[in-house]
Amino acid sequence: MAFDGLMTSSVAASLKESLLAGRINKIYQLSNHEILMQIRAQGKNQKVLFSTHSSYARVQITKLDYQYPDEPPMFCMFLRKHLEGGIIYNIEQINHDRIIKFTIRHINELGDQMIKFLYIEIMGKHSNLILTDATHRILDTIKHISPLVNRYRSLQPGATYILPPTQEKQLPTDVDFETFSSLMVEGERYDKQLVAKFQGLSPLIAREIIYRSESDSIQNIYDSFTNVLTKIQEAPSPHVMIASKEYFYLLPLYHIEGELIPCVTLWDMFDRYYFGKAERDRIKQQFHDIERFIRQEYDKNVKKLEKLNEELVNSEKAEQYKVLGELILANIYQIKRGDSVVRVQNFYSENLEELDIPLEPMLSASENAQKYFQKYTKAKNAVNYILEQLELTEKEIAYFETLMIQIETATLKDAYEIKEELELAGYLRKRQIKKRKTNGKPNIEKYLSTDGVEIFVGKNNLQNDYLTHKFARRHEWWFHAKDMPGSHVLVRSDADELSEATIRSAAQLASYFSKGRLSSSVPIDYTRVRHVKKVPAAHLGFVRYENQKTIYIDPDESFIMNLTKLK
């Protein structure tokens, strides 16, 4: 857990510095566990995100744009009633724990000034957002916890808010060497002792303290302990660390082997670390049915393709029926009505071997021949139908595979557009709901290459179609992963030759937003827009192109994250 007591202390101090005396203008609920407040403070408009997600719990100021639901849930309406228009009077950490308390002055419907407390508890699966009155009577919580679940703390309307039980640990601030050394036991793992003995230390920062001490000397560990705490309190240096998984903290973690990414502010670090993960969770929550539908359609068509291939093998016996009919006619004079089989020489075979042909005894030789010709015609027609169905099914598989890749990296806006595309194509029934505000154009992500050239990325088929066939100019450059589903990438340049930096930036984007994002040496084709054509009667975004060059690239997420992204 990187969001420990030390992190919470820094967050509370930063929030207080930025939001004190701020006015809460608007409240939105993004999901079952996320609240976003728009706050006007110190002449600036700030967006403050509260999350009680079991893996992404936090409170932060964010610069990112979020998609608001069409209809606010009940808890959101309740917060609006009690907090909108309120002034933030104080923000503080409680007991050096992962709890932050907001004190808010609010005018009720009668014009009386009221004090409300908003607590966020950042405690993994037990995280919660609790609104109380001045007497600490709970007005509502984002997660209700009844006495049947927790006899010590009931977190539901009407109950009295009680803080979680304290752990009776030593506060890490102002600890002298004598106190420190008396708490440490030689021979036992020192990082675990730090977590067990001191309030607010996570295993992550404890391991870093031991790593920086460079020895098992208690004096060295104490010096490292005080040095790390001083840096966190006086000169924090937010970093994201990328190794086998991602980490973040208020200083670089050297005990983790991986890439260190410095962040300008605490909030930039949170946006960098949390956004993609929390966004995926919101998409899963709001678009679970869409993802399941896409997967089911893909699986259904894969099974259909297998069955069609089996039927094609069986239908390829058509030529055999034709041969049997012709052999019967060639031997018509030796066949009598009532015969059930005739042995003939197969002159269609190189070896001219003899062949027994089954007959219908009730039919004449000519009628038996006609019966085999009818089977031939039926089988031949079946082959044509199966070949047609094979082509259609392969297109459907390619289409739904593309959608599966797109929704993996989709933002909420992208996901809404994927849903809209499925509705327009007739796969989903349109629902009569409040129409979302749009400017009539898909949302296109825009980046700057490492040498400052604009690059646009389509994240779904609506965006790809618009980007390539309406937005792009004929002489600009178009990139796409070779022979696999992926984004259309447009470089806004009509230069005769692109720089290597621009080519690599565009190729990285095309590889990352493709089926090959987890592969290595992904082939990326690029050509002029004028060489890219729509495939007739195909789904949106499907194209043919020519005169391409190919570059091979290893997709690098950190490279993508460090590209400048424009609004």
XYZ file of C-alpha atoms in Angstrom:
567
model
C 0.000 0.000 0.000
C 1.807 3.149 -1.225
C -0.980 5.361 0.158
C 0.227 5.153 3.753
C 0.058 7.601 6.653
C 3.038 9.614 5.375
C 1.396 9.944 1.954
C -1.904 10.928 3.590
C -0.156 13.624 5.628
C 1.346 15.141 2.474
C -1.992 14.927 0.641
C -3.882 16.614 3.503
C -1.328 19.433 3.688
C -1.407 19.987 -0.085
C -5.221 19.959 -0.163
C -5.359 22.474 2.681
C -2.864 24.741 0.931
C -4.906 24.740 -2.303
C -8.532 24.482 -1.146
C -8.878 26.324 2.152
C -11.797 28.805 2.022
C -12.829 27.323 -1.313
C -16.468 27.093 -2.387
C -17.966 23.763 -3.501
C -19.760 24.649 -6.728
C -20.749 21.275 -8.192
C -20.677 17.597 -7.228
C -20.734 14.608 -9.585
C -20.674 10.863 -8.931
C -18.555 9.105 -11.545
C -19.156 5.534 -10.350
C -20.228 3.540 -7.299
C -17.080 4.617 -5.487
C -15.999 7.959 -7.028
C -17.110 11.518 -6.320
C -15.795 14.570 -8.174
C -16.198 18.078 -6.733
C -15.666 21.316 -8.598
C -14.265 23.824 -6.111
C -13.466 27.496 -6.595
C -10.516 28.361 -4.340
C -7.916 31.103 -4.330
C -9.079 32.392 -7.720
C -8.796 28.974 -9.408
C -11.261 26.277 -10.421
C -10.139 22.938 -8.997
C -11.445 19.412 -9.539
C -11.168 17.218 -6.456
C -11.615 13.462 -6.821
C -12.636 11.237 -3.901
C -12.277 7.491 -4.539
C -13.171 4.623 -2.200
C -12.234 1.896 -4.682
C -10.580 -1.056 -2.950
C -7.439 -0.718 -5.112
C -7.442 2.982 -6.078
C -8.728 4.735 -2.913
C -7.472 8.299 -2.620
C -8.405 11.982 -2.580
C -6.631 14.297 -4.998
C -6.797 17.402 -7.123
C -6.883 16.354 -10.767
C -6.364 18.083 -14.087
C -7.921 15.259 -16.073
C -11.327 15.375 -17.744
C -13.949 12.882 -16.601
C -17.178 11.702 -18.192
C -20.198 12.464 -16.023
C -23.132 9.996 -15.895
C -26.427 11.064 -17.471
C -28.323 10.772 -14.195
C -26.803 11.460 -10.730
C -27.155 8.590 -8.205
C -28.946 9.144 -4.880
C -25.741 9.597 -2.866
C -24.629 12.312 -5.291
C -27.970 14.104 -4.915
C -27.615 13.859 -1.132
C -24.132 15.405 -1.195
C -25.376 18.192 -3.469
C -28.130 19.017 -0.997
C -25.784 19.190 1.988
C -22.502 20.458 0.513
C -22.997 22.449 -2.710
C -22.392 26.108 -1.985
C -20.486 25.192 1.175
C -17.146 26.712 2.151
C -14.185 24.538 3.145
C -13.173 25.686 6.619
C -10.457 23.129 7.395
C -8.723 20.021 6.037
C -6.733 17.772 8.371
C -5.286 14.286 8.750
C -6.659 12.316 11.692
C -4.309 10.517 14.113
C -1.530 10.221 11.512
C -3.746 7.579 9.888
C -5.125 7.257 6.355
C -8.103 9.464 7.215
C -8.676 13.038 6.026
C -11.407 15.227 7.515
C -12.983 18.156 5.647
C -14.815 20.738 7.756
C -17.430 22.526 5.636
C -19.724 25.451 6.452
C -23.020 25.216 4.622
C -26.240 27.247 4.562
C -29.358 25.075 4.772
C -32.805 25.697 3.227
C -33.827 27.857 6.227
C -30.792 30.086 5.868
C -29.049 28.697 8.957
C -25.308 28.147 8.894
C -24.444 24.497 9.479
C -21.175 22.667 10.052
C -20.677 19.365 8.205
C -17.749 16.959 8.347
C -16.730 14.896 5.336
C -14.352 12.030 6.149
C -12.526 9.942 3.596
C -10.987 6.743 4.931
C -8.319 5.396 2.579
C -8.110 1.800 3.753
C -8.217 -0.626 0.834
C -11.454 -2.610 0.670
C -12.642 -0.826 3.833
C -12.320 2.641 2.243
C -15.342 4.887 2.707
C -16.651 8.426 2.330
C -18.721 9.563 5.307
C -20.766 12.748 5.758
C -21.701 13.744 9.331
C -23.287 16.711 11.054
C -21.548 18.823 13.713
C -22.362 16.224 16.400
C -20.747 13.436 14.301
C -24.084 11.831 13.568
C -23.728 10.095 10.213
C -25.952 11.614 7.519
C -24.893 9.160 4.780
C -21.960 7.123 3.478
C -20.975 5.944 0.023
C -20.809 2.390 1.495
C -23.206 1.385 4.253
C -21.704 -0.886 6.948
C -24.294 -2.317 9.355
C -23.630 -3.534 12.940
C -24.070 -7.085 11.620
C -20.916 -6.594 9.569
C -18.915 -4.544 12.082
C -20.093 -4.472 15.703
C -17.496 -1.855 16.655
C -18.324 0.658 13.914
C -21.700 1.066 12.239
C -21.320 3.281 9.154
C -24.865 4.077 8.091
C -27.277 7.001 8.433
C -28.209 7.780 12.047
C -25.215 6.093 13.654
C -22.528 8.044 15.477
C -19.268 8.264 13.595
C -16.466 6.520 15.459
C -12.872 6.523 14.253
C -11.259 3.159 13.453
C -9.426 1.639 16.445
C -5.899 2.993 16.860
C -2.909 0.670 16.491
C -0.975 2.150 19.421
C 2.174 2.612 17.353
C 4.975 5.133 17.818
C 4.566 8.313 15.766
C 7.486 8.605 13.324
C 7.926 12.345 13.923
C 10.435 13.602 16.464
C 11.862 10.187 17.346
C 15.321 10.361 18.931
C 17.932 7.650 18.521
C 17.424 6.299 22.044
C 13.681 5.749 21.453
C 14.316 4.317 17.987
C 16.968 1.858 19.111
C 14.823 0.699 22.044
C 12.082 -0.314 19.616
C 14.305 -2.240 17.210
C 15.314 -5.834 17.848
C 18.572 -7.078 16.353
C 18.366 -10.198 14.205
C 14.798 -9.631 12.992
C 13.886 -8.086 9.644
C 14.188 -4.349 10.133
C 11.728 -3.345 7.410
C 8.972 -5.404 9.065
C 9.873 -3.914 12.432
C 9.514 -0.389 11.033
C 6.006 -1.195 9.776
C 5.020 -2.893 13.045
C 6.432 -0.226 15.396
C 5.788 3.115 13.629
C 2.457 4.680 12.670
C 1.921 5.450 8.979
C 4.805 3.514 7.408
C 3.972 1.148 4.557
C 6.121 -1.885 3.681
C 7.123 -0.009 0.505
C 8.772 2.946 2.262
C 10.125 0.688 5.033
C 12.047 -1.350 2.435
C 13.383 1.884 0.927
C 14.605 3.093 4.330
C 16.511 -0.159 4.896
C 17.915 -0.076 1.346
C 19.238 3.471 1.821
C 20.823 2.575 5.163
C 23.302 0.334 3.306
C 23.951 -1.770 6.455
C 22.261 -3.484 9.397
C 23.653 -0.941 11.835
C 20.865 0.536 13.996
C 22.590 3.923 13.745
C 22.642 3.755 9.928
C 18.997 2.650 9.810
C 18.044 5.515 12.145
C 19.926 8.020 9.993
C 18.191 6.681 6.875
C 14.838 6.775 8.705
C 15.180 10.428 9.715
C 16.651 11.436 6.344
C 13.743 9.869 4.388
C 11.099 11.422 6.668
C 12.752 14.844 6.414
C 12.793 14.673 2.619
C 9.140 13.615 2.501
C 8.079 16.431 4.831
C 10.292 19.251 3.574
C 11.170 18.485 -0.058
C 8.989 15.715 -1.494
C 9.954 14.484 -4.963
C 6.971 12.563 -6.409
C 7.942 9.656 -8.654
C 6.300 6.790 -10.467
C 8.401 3.632 -10.693
C 7.802 1.133 -13.511
C 9.087 -2.397 -12.931
C 7.137 -5.672 -13.155
C 4.296 -3.455 -11.930
C 3.972 0.249 -11.181
C 4.648 1.983 -7.863
C 4.525 5.593 -6.708
C 5.832 7.539 -3.759
C 6.950 10.943 -2.523
C 10.561 10.206 -3.399
C 12.321 7.863 -5.847
C 12.403 4.249 -4.664
C 15.896 3.002 -5.442
C 15.309 -0.471 -4.016
C 13.005 -1.178 -6.994
C 14.816 -2.043 -10.219
C 12.966 -0.289 -13.006
C 12.323 3.050 -14.647
C 11.970 6.146 -12.457
C 9.560 8.772 -13.784
C 9.705 12.117 -11.919
C 6.429 14.041 -11.611
C 6.100 17.798 -11.227
C 3.527 17.667 -8.433
C 1.843 15.194 -6.124
C -1.331 15.482 -8.228
C 0.542 14.814 -11.477
C 1.888 11.634 -9.877
C -1.624 10.478 -8.949
C -3.013 11.312 -12.387
C -0.121 9.447 -14.002
C -0.448 6.373 -11.810
C -4.184 6.050 -11.219
C -5.993 7.396 -14.264
C -5.682 4.458 -16.654
C -6.389 1.906 -13.922
C -9.402 3.713 -12.476
C -10.705 4.514 -15.965
C -10.628 0.805 -16.865
C -12.631 0.068 -13.736
C -15.263 2.681 -14.623
C -15.535 1.262 -18.145
C -15.943 -2.276 -16.775
C -18.640 -1.050 -14.432
C -20.577 1.035 -16.959
C -19.898 -0.987 -20.127
C -19.743 -4.535 -18.808
C -22.707 -5.552 -20.973
C -21.091 -4.029 -24.077
C -17.774 -5.810 -23.480
C -19.636 -9.088 -22.914
C -21.692 -8.578 -26.090
C -18.551 -7.940 -28.169
C -16.853 -11.038 -26.748
C -19.962 -13.182 -27.325
C -20.300 -12.006 -30.927
C -16.618 -12.730 -31.547
C -16.855 -16.229 -30.015
C -20.118 -16.932 -31.878
C -18.553 -16.088 -35.221
C -15.403 -18.119 -34.495
C -17.594 -21.173 -33.833
C -19.638 -20.400 -36.954
C -16.421 -20.274 -39.018
C -15.361 -23.709 -37.732
C -18.758 -25.169 -38.647
C -18.722 -23.578 -42.106
C -15.276 -25.026 -42.797
C -16.565 -28.482 -41.843
C -19.574 -28.035 -44.153
C -17.257 -26.885 -46.933
C -15.236 -30.099 -46.687
C -18.439 -32.141 -46.940
C -19.789 -30.042 -49.798
C -16.613 -30.530 -51.825
C -17.931 -34.034 -52.606
C -20.052 -32.347 -55.295
C -17.659 -33.361 -58.095
C -17.913 -37.001 -56.983
C -21.704 -36.930 -57.510
C -21.197 -35.538 -61.031
C -18.700 -38.311 -61.889
C -21.071 -41.015 -60.619
C -23.922 -39.633 -62.758
C -21.764 -39.547 -65.869
C -20.452 -43.086 -65.275
C -24.049 -44.345 -64.982
C -24.961 -42.719 -68.330
C -21.839 -44.171 -69.946
C -22.960 -47.649 -68.833
C -26.710 -47.130 -69.237
C -27.272 -50.224 -71.383
C -25.940 -52.678 -68.765
C -28.225 -51.312 -65.992
C -31.741 -52.733 -65.535
C -34.550 -51.372 -63.352
C -34.327 -53.268 -60.046
C -30.519 -53.227 -59.868
C -29.214 -51.917 -56.530
C -25.596 -51.528 -57.637
C -23.588 -51.432 -60.824
C -19.853 -52.138 -61.238
C -18.219 -49.899 -63.825
C -14.739 -48.907 -64.910
C -13.871 -45.421 -63.640
C -12.349 -43.818 -66.737
C -11.920 -40.534 -64.772
C -9.240 -42.263 -62.718
C -5.646 -42.658 -63.906
C -5.653 -46.325 -62.848
C -9.056 -47.031 -64.444
C -10.035 -49.112 -61.406
C -13.483 -50.648 -61.127
C -16.077 -48.815 -59.024
C -19.365 -49.951 -57.446
C -22.104 -47.287 -57.738
C -25.175 -47.625 -55.435
C -28.521 -47.417 -57.305
C -32.171 -46.945 -56.400
C -33.825 -50.222 -57.569
C -37.154 -48.503 -58.254
C -35.531 -46.045 -60.693
C -34.253 -46.496 -64.233
C -30.591 -45.963 -65.127
C -31.360 -42.504 -66.514
C -33.335 -41.562 -63.381
C -30.483 -42.779 -61.140
C -28.050 -40.626 -63.123
C -30.372 -37.623 -62.751
C -30.528 -38.220 -58.978
C -26.725 -37.991 -58.744
C -26.752 -34.839 -60.924
C -29.316 -33.288 -58.547
C -27.041 -34.052 -55.588
C -24.199 -32.462 -57.523
C -26.201 -29.275 -58.177
C -27.339 -29.040 -54.558
C -23.818 -29.575 -53.224
C -22.402 -27.062 -55.730
C -24.909 -24.413 -54.651
C -24.079 -25.197 -51.017
C -20.394 -24.572 -51.715
C -21.164 -21.145 -53.186
C -23.359 -20.279 -50.186
C -20.746 -21.527 -47.713
C -17.962 -19.563 -49.432
C -20.123 -16.434 -49.238
C -20.856 -17.075 -45.551
C -17.182 -17.742 -44.865
C -16.268 -14.330 -46.250
C -18.976 -12.575 -44.211
C -18.059 -14.468 -41.035
C -14.362 -13.686 -41.396
C -15.274 -9.997 -41.721
C -17.395 -10.196 -38.559
C -14.549 -11.886 -36.672
C -12.132 -9.154 -37.801
C -14.660 -6.480 -36.823
C -15.355 -7.768 -33.314
C -11.677 -8.529 -32.741
C -11.009 -4.878 -33.588
C -13.653 -3.772 -31.070
C -12.121 -5.999 -28.369
C -8.718 -4.380 -28.933
C -10.239 -0.889 -28.962
C -12.189 -1.279 -25.734
C -9.046 -2.501 -23.939
C -7.504 0.982 -24.252
C -10.729 3.006 -24.453
C -11.480 6.030 -22.322
C -15.086 6.539 -21.235
C -15.644 8.840 -24.217
C -14.222 6.189 -26.539
C -16.451 3.535 -24.963
C -19.568 5.658 -25.479
C -18.625 6.014 -29.142
C -18.110 2.251 -29.502
C -21.598 1.751 -28.071
C -22.958 4.366 -30.489
C -21.254 2.590 -33.389
C -22.872 -0.739 -32.437
C -26.252 0.974 -32.251
C -25.821 2.654 -35.635
C -24.789 -0.686 -37.179
C -27.917 -2.342 -35.778
C -26.128 -4.703 -33.380
C -27.590 -2.962 -30.341
C -31.015 -1.490 -29.873
C -30.978 2.275 -29.351
C -32.224 3.314 -25.946
C -34.333 6.387 -25.460
C -32.195 8.183 -22.913
C -31.078 11.738 -22.353
C -28.930 12.678 -25.372
C -25.296 13.263 -24.586
C -23.827 16.636 -25.501
C -21.449 16.359 -28.456
C -20.154 18.701 -31.143
C -20.986 16.165 -33.851
C -17.344 15.080 -34.174
C -15.659 12.095 -32.537
C -13.193 12.722 -29.736
C -9.678 12.379 -31.218
C -6.598 12.130 -28.985
C -3.747 14.426 -29.989
C -0.054 14.088 -29.118
C 3.183 15.845 -29.950
C 6.051 13.772 -31.320
C 9.374 14.066 -29.518
C 10.342 16.744 -32.053
C 7.071 18.690 -31.786
C 4.908 17.410 -34.683
C 1.171 16.872 -34.066
C -0.010 13.247 -34.133
C -3.678 12.203 -33.960
C -4.886 8.764 -32.795
C -8.253 7.155 -33.524
C -9.357 4.958 -30.602
C -12.439 3.351 -32.198
C -13.960 2.866 -35.646
C -15.998 6.098 -35.563
C -12.822 8.017 -34.764
C -10.729 6.078 -37.307
C -13.245 6.709 -40.091
C -13.510 10.424 -39.266
C -9.741 10.837 -38.822
C -8.709 9.149 -42.076
C -11.505 10.136 -44.457
C -12.663 13.563 -43.212
C -10.049 15.149 -40.961
C -6.838 14.067 -42.721
C -5.383 15.883 -45.735
C -4.286 13.916 -48.784
C -0.556 14.608 -48.470
C -0.265 13.887 -44.726
C 1.130 10.655 -43.297
C -0.941 7.692 -42.078
C 0.301 4.865 -39.799
C -1.235 1.481 -38.878
C -0.092 -1.838 -37.400
C 0.454 -4.293 -40.262
C -2.116 -7.100 -40.677
C -3.740 -6.647 -37.256
C -6.475 -4.571 -35.608
C -5.310 -1.182 -34.401
C -5.727 2.580 -34.364
C -5.433 4.839 -37.370
C -2.602 7.273 -36.595
C -2.226 10.536 -38.510
C 0.887 12.718 -38.588
C -0.098 16.313 -39.364
C 2.696 16.931 -41.841
C 2.936 16.941 -45.636
C 6.740 16.915 -45.627
C 8.389 14.792 -48.304
C 10.191 12.860 -45.556
C 9.344 12.620 -41.855
C 12.072 12.857 -39.235
C 13.124 9.661 -37.495
C 11.784 11.085 -34.190
C 8.335 11.678 -35.688
C 8.255 8.270 -37.388
C 9.166 6.532 -34.149
C 6.645 8.531 -32.121
C 3.830 7.724 -34.556
C 4.911 4.076 -34.820
C 4.965 3.761 -31.029
C 1.392 5.073 -30.863
C 0.256 2.767 -33.680
C 1.856 -0.266 -31.997
C 0.633 0.540 -28.485
C -2.969 1.033 -29.626
C -3.057 -2.243 -31.555
C -3.382 -5.975 -31.026
C 0.420 -6.116 -30.863
C 0.779 -3.825 -27.829
C 2.141 -6.680 -25.665
C 4.391 -8.066 -28.413
C 7.839 -7.086 -29.624
C 9.055 -6.042 -33.067
C 5.563 -5.044 -34.218
C 5.461 -4.135 -37.953
C 3.983 -0.679 -38.573
C 3.090 0.433 -42.095
C 3.010 4.097 -43.046
C 2.029 5.870 -46.243
C 0.423 9.062 -47.564
C -3.267 9.518 -46.751
C -4.053 9.622 -50.485
C -3.039 5.952 -50.727
C -5.594 4.870 -48.084
C -9.044 3.836 -49.378
C -12.236 2.586 -47.767
C -13.096 -1.069 -48.269
C -16.472 -1.151 -50.107
C -19.387 -2.501 -48.035
C -17.100 -3.025 -45.025
C -17.474 -1.827 -41.447
C -16.349 1.655 -40.448
C -12.591 2.037 -40.191
C -11.697 -0.854 -42.530
C -9.333 0.303 -45.276
C -6.920 -0.802 -47.985
C -3.657 1.007 -48.616
C -0.619 0.876 -50.884
C 2.847 2.423 -51.428
C 3.646 1.827 -47.774
C 6.925 1.590 -45.926
C 7.325 -0.608 -42.838
C 9.097 0.018 -39.542
C 9.443 -2.540 -36.729
C 8.895 -1.225 -33.205
C 8.828 -2.555 -29.635
C 5.751 -1.012 -27.939
C 6.855 1.035 -24.920
C 4.166 2.236 -22.502
C 6.517 4.594 -20.686
C 7.377 6.245 -24.026
C 3.653 6.807 -24.686
C 3.072 8.186 -21.186
C 5.938 10.657 -21.598
C 4.690 12.021 -24.923
C 3.022 15.402 -24.638
C -0.746 14.919 -24.889
C -2.726 17.912 -26.081
C -6.356 18.800 -25.397
